[in-house]
mmCIF file of C-alpha atoms in Angstrom:
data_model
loop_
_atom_site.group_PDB
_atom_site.id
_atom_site.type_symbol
_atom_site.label_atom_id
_atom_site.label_comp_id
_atom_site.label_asym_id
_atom_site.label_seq_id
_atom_site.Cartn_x
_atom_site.Cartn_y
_atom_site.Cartn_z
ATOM 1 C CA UNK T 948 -11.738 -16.463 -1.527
ATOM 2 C CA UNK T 949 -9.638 -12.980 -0.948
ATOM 3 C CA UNK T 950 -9.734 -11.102 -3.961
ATOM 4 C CA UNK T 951 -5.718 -11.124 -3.963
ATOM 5 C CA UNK T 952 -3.812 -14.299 -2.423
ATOM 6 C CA UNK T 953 -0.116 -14.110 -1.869
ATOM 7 C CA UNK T 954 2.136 -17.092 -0.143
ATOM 8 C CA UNK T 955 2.876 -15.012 3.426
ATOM 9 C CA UNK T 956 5.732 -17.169 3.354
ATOM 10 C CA UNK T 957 8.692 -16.490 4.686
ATOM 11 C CA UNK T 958 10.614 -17.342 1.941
ATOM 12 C CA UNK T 959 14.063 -18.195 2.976
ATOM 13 C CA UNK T 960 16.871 -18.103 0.361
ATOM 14 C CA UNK T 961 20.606 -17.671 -0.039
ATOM 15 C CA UNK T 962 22.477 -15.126 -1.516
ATOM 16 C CA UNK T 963 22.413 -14.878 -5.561
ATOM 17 C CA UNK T 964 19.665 -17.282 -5.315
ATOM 18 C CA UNK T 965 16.880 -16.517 -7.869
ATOM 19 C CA UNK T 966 13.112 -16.950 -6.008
ATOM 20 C CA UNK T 967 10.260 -16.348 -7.476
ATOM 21 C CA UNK T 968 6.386 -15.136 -6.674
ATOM 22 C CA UNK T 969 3.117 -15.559 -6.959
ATOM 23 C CA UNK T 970 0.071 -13.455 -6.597
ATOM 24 C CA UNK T 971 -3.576 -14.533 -7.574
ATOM 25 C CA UNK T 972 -6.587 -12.097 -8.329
ATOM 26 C CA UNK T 973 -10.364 -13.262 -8.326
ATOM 27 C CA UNK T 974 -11.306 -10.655 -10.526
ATOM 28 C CA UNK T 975 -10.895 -10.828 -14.102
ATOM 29 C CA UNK T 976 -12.590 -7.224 -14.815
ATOM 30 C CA UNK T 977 -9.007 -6.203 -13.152
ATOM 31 C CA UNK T 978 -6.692 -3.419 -15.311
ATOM 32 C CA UNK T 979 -3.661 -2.904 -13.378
ATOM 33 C CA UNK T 980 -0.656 -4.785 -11.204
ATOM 34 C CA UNK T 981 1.907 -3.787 -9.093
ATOM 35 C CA UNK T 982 4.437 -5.168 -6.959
ATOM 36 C CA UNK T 983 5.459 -3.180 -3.888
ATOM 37 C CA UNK T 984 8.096 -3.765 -1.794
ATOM 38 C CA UNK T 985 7.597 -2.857 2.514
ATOM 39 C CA UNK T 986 10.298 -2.671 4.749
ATOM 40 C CA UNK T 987 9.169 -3.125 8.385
ATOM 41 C CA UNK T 988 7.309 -0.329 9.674
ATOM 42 C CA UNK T 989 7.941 1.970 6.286
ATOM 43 C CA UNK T 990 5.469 2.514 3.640
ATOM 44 C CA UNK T 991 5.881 0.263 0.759
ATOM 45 C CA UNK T 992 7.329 1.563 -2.236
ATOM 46 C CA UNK T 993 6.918 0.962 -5.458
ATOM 47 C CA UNK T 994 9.336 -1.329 -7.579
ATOM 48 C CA UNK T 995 7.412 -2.245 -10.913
ATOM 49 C CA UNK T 996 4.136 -2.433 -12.719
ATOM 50 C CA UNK T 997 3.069 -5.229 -14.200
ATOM 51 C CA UNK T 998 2.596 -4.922 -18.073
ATOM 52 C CA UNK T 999 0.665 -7.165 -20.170
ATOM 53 C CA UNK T 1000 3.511 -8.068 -21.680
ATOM 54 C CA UNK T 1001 5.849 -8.211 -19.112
ATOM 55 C CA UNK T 1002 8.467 -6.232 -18.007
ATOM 56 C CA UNK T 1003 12.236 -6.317 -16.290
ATOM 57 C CA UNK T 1004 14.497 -3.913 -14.756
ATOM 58 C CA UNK T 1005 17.731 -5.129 -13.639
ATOM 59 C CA UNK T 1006 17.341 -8.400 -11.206
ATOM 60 C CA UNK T 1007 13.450 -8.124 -11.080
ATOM 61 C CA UNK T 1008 10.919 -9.278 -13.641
ATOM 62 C CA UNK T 1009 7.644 -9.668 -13.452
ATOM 63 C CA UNK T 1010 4.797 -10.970 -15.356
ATOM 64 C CA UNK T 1011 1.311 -11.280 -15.576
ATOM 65 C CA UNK T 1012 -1.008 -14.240 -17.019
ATOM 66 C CA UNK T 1013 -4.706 -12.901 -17.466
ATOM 67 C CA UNK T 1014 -5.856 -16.106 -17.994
ATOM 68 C CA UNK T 1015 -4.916 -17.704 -15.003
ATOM 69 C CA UNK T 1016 -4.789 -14.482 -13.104
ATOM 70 C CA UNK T 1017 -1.688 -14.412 -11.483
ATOM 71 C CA UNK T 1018 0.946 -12.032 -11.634
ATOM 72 C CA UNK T 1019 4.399 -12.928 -10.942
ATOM 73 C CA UNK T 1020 7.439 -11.227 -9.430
ATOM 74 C CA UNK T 1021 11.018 -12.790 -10.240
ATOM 75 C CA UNK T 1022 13.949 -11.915 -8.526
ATOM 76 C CA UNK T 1023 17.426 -12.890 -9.749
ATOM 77 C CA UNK T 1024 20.737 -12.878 -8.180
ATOM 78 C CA UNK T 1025 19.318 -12.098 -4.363
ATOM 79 C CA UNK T 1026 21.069 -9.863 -2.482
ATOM 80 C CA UNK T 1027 20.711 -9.654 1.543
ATOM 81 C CA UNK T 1028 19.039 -5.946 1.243
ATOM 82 C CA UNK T 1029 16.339 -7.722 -0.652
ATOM 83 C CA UNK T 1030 14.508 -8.996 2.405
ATOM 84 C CA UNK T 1031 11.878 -7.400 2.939
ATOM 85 C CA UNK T 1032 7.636 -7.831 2.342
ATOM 86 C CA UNK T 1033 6.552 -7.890 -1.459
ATOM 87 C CA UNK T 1034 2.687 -6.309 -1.936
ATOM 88 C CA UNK T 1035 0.634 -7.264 -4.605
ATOM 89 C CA UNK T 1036 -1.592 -4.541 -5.714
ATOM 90 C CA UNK T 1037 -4.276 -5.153 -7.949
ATOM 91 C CA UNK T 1038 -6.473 -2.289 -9.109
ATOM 92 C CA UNK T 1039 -9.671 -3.068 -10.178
ATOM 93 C CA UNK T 1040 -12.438 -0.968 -12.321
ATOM 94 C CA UNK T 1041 -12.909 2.562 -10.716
ATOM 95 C CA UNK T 1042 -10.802 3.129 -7.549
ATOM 96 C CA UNK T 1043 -10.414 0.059 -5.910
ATOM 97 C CA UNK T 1044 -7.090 -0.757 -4.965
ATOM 98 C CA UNK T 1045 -6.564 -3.934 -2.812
ATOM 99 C CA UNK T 1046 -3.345 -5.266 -1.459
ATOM 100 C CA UNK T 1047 -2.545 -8.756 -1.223
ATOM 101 C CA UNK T 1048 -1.493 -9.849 2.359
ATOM 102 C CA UNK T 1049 2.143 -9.715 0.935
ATOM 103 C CA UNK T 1050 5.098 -12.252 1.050
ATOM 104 C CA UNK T 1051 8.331 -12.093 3.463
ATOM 105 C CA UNK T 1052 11.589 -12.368 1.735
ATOM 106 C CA UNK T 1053 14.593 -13.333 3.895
ATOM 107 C CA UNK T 1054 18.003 -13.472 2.269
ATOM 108 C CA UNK T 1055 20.998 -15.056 3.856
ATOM 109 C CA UNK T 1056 24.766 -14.933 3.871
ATOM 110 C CA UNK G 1120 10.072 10.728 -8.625
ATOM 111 C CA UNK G 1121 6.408 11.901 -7.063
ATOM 112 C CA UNK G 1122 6.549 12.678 -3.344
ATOM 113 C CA UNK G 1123 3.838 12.453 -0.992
ATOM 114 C CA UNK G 1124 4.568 14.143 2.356
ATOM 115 C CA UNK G 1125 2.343 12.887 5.669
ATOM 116 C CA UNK G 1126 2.805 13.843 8.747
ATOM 117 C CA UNK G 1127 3.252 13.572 12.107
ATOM 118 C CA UNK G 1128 5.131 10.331 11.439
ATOM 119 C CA UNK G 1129 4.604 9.418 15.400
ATOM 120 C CA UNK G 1130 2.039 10.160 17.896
ATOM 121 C CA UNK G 1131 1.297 9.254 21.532
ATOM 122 C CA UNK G 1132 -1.663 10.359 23.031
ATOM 123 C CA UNK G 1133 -3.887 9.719 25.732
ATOM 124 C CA UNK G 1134 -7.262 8.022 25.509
ATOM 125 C CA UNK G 1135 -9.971 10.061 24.125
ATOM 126 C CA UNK G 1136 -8.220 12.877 22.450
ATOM 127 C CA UNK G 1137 -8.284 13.501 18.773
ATOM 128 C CA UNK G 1138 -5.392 13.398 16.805
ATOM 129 C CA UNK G 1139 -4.788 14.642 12.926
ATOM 130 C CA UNK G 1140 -2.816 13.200 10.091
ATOM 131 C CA UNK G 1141 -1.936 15.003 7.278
ATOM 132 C CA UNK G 1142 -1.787 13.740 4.081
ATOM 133 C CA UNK G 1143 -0.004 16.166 0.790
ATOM 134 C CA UNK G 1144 1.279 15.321 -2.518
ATOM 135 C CA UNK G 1145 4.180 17.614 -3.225
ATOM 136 C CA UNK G 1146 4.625 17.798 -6.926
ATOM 137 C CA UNK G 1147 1.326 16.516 -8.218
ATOM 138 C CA UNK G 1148 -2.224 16.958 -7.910
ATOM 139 C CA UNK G 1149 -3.841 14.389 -6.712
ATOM 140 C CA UNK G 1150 -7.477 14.272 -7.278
ATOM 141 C CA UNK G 1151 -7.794 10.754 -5.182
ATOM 142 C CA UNK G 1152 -6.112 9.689 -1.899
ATOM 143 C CA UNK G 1153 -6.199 6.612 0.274
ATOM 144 C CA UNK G 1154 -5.958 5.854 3.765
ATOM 145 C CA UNK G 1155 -4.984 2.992 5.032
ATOM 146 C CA UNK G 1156 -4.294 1.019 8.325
ATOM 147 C CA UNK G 1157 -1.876 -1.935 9.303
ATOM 148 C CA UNK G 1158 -1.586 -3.710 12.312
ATOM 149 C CA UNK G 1159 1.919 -5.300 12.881
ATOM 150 C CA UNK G 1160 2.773 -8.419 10.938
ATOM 151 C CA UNK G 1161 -0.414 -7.803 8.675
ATOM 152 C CA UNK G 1162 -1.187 -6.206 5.017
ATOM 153 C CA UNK G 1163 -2.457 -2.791 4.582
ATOM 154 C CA UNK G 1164 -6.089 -2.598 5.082
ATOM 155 C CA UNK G 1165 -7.805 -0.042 3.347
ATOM 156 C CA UNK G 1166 -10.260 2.455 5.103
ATOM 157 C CA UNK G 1167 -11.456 4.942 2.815
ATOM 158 C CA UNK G 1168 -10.682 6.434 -0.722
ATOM 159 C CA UNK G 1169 -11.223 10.600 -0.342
ATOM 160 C CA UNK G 1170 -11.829 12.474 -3.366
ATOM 161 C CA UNK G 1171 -11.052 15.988 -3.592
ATOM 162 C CA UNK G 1172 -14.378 18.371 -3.284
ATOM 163 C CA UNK G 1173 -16.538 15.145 -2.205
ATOM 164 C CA UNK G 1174 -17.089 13.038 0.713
ATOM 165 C CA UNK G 1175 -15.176 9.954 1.256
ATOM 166 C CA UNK G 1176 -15.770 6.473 0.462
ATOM 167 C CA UNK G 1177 -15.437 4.445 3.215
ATOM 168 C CA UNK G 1178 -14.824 0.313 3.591
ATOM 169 C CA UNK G 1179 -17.002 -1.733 5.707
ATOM 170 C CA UNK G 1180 -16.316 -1.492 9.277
ATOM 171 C CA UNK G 1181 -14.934 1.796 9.091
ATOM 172 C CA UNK G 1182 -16.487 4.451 10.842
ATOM 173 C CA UNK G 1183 -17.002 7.350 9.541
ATOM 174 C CA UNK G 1184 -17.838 9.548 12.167
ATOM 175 C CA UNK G 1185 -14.510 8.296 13.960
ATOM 176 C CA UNK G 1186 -12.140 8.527 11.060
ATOM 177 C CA UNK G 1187 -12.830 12.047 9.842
ATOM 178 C CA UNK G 1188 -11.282 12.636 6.333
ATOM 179 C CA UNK G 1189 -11.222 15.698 4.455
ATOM 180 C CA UNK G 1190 -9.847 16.285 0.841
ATOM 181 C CA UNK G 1191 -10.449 19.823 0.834
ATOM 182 C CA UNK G 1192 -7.788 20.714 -2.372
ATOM 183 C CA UNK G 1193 -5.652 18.731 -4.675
ATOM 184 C CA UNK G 1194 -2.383 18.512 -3.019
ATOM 185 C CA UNK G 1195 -3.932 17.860 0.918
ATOM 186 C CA UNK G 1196 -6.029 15.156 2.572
ATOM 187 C CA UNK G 1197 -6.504 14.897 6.243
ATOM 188 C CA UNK G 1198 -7.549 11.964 8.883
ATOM 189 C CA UNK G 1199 -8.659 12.774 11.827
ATOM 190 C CA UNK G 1200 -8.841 9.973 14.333
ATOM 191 C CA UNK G 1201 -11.829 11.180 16.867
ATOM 192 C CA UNK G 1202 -11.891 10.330 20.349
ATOM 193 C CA UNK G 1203 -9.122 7.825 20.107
ATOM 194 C CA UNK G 1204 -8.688 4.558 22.044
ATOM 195 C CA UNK G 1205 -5.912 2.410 22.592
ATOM 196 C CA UNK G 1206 -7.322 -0.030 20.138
ATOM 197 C CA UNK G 1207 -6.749 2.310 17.431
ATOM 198 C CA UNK G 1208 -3.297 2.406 18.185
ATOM 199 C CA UNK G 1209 -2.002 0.899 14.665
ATOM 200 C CA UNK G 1210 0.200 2.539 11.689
ATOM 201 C CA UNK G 1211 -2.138 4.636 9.131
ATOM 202 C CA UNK G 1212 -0.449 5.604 5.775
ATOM 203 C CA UNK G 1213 -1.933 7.880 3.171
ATOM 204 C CA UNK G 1214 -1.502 7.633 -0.766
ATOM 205 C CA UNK G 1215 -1.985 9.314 -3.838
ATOM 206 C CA UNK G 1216 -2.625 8.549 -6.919
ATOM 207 C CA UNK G 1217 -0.545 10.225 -9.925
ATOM 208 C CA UNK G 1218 -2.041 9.726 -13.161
ATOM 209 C CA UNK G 1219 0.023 10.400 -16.588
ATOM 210 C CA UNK G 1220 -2.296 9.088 -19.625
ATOM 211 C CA UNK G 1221 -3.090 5.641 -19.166
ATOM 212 C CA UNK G 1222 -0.187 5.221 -16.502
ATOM 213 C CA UNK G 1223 -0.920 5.432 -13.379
ATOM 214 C CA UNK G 1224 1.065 5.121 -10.122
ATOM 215 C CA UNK G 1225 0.839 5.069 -6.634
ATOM 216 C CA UNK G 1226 2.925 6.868 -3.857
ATOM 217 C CA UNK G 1227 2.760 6.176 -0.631
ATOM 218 C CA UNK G 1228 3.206 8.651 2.525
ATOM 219 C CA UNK G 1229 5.950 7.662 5.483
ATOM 220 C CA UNK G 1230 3.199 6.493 7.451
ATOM 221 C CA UNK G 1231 1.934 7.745 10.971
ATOM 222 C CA UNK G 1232 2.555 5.245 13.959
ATOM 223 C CA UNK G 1233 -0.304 6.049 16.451
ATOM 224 C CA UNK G 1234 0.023 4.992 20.143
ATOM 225 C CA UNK G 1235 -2.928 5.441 21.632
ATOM 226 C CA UNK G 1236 -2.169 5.652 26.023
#
């Protein structure tokens, strides 16, 4: 099992259509999230952590459930410059960062 | 917002040369740095973590003595890809890691698109 799992997708949606992710982690010992967003051959770019509690900003939320160990990233109200590749980042005891394989977003007149 | 310069952001060379990235956080110090690779239509791989004033950590199936890093101050880390083949032609981006507290976030560089002739 990959220590982070995310649906590759493509997820194909419409405009001001609300779609939602996933993102599993195999280790509990974990501390931090983050969801990164990658446009094609750019570096990815942060958009949120991922707070025990949850956290929003603007059409984005995310979430995380330690005891399922998933983190989820909601997006609300899609807008066509939202396509793009959503990372998972998980960062577990020490320095270990690891990426999920990410998830392709493709928004649509 | 942290910055985190890298450079060059392309590169063709011919077989067997050596070619260096540079890697600099602009407005922080950055005691850790990461290198990474990514092949198109794939995830960012991880190759090594560099610490400044140490050697580098690298992952499994890495080599070390081919992908040369040095984090010789706070601000800079360098890759340098040794004797390079075409099948190291791939996209290598650098990050740093800004700690505030208990926050912590990371910033990428632009990324360095080798083509390897």
């Amino acid at each position: 099992r990959k220590e982070v799992e995310q649906d590759p997708g493509p997820f194909n949606v419409p405009e001001g259509a609300t779609v939602a992710f996933n993102c599993t982690y195999s280790n509990s010992a974990s501390q931090s999230f983050f969801w990164y967003r990658q446009d094609c051959r750019k570096e990815p770019k942060l958009l949120m952590s991922v707070y025990s509690s949850g956290n929003e900003d603007g059409r984005f939320t995310a979430q995380l459930n330690r005891a399922s160990q998933y983190i989820s990233l909601l997006i609300r109200d899609s807008k066509l410059s939202d396509s793009a590749t959503y990372l998972c980042v998980v960062n577990n005891a020490g320095n270990m960062l690891t990426f999920g394989g990410g998830t392709r977003l493709m928004v649509k007149p | 917002g942290a910055v985190v310069s890298q450079h060059p952001s392309w590169v063709i060379c011919k077989s067997g040369t050596s070619v260096k990235i540079e890697c600099r956080s602009l407005d922080f110090q950055a005691t850790t740095m990461f290198w990474y690779r990514q092949f198109p239509k794939q995830s960012l791989m991880l190759m090594a973590t560099s610490n400044e004033g140490s050697k580098a950590t690298y992952e499994q199936g890495v080599e070390k003595d081919k992908f040369l890093i040095n984090h010789a101050s706070l601000t800079l880390s360098t890759l340098t890809v040794t004797s390079a083949h075409p099948e190291d032609s791939s996209f290598y981006i650098c990050s740093a890691r800004e700690r505030q507290g208990i926050n912590e976030k990371l910033f990428f560089g632009s990324g360095t698109q080798l083509s390897v002739l």
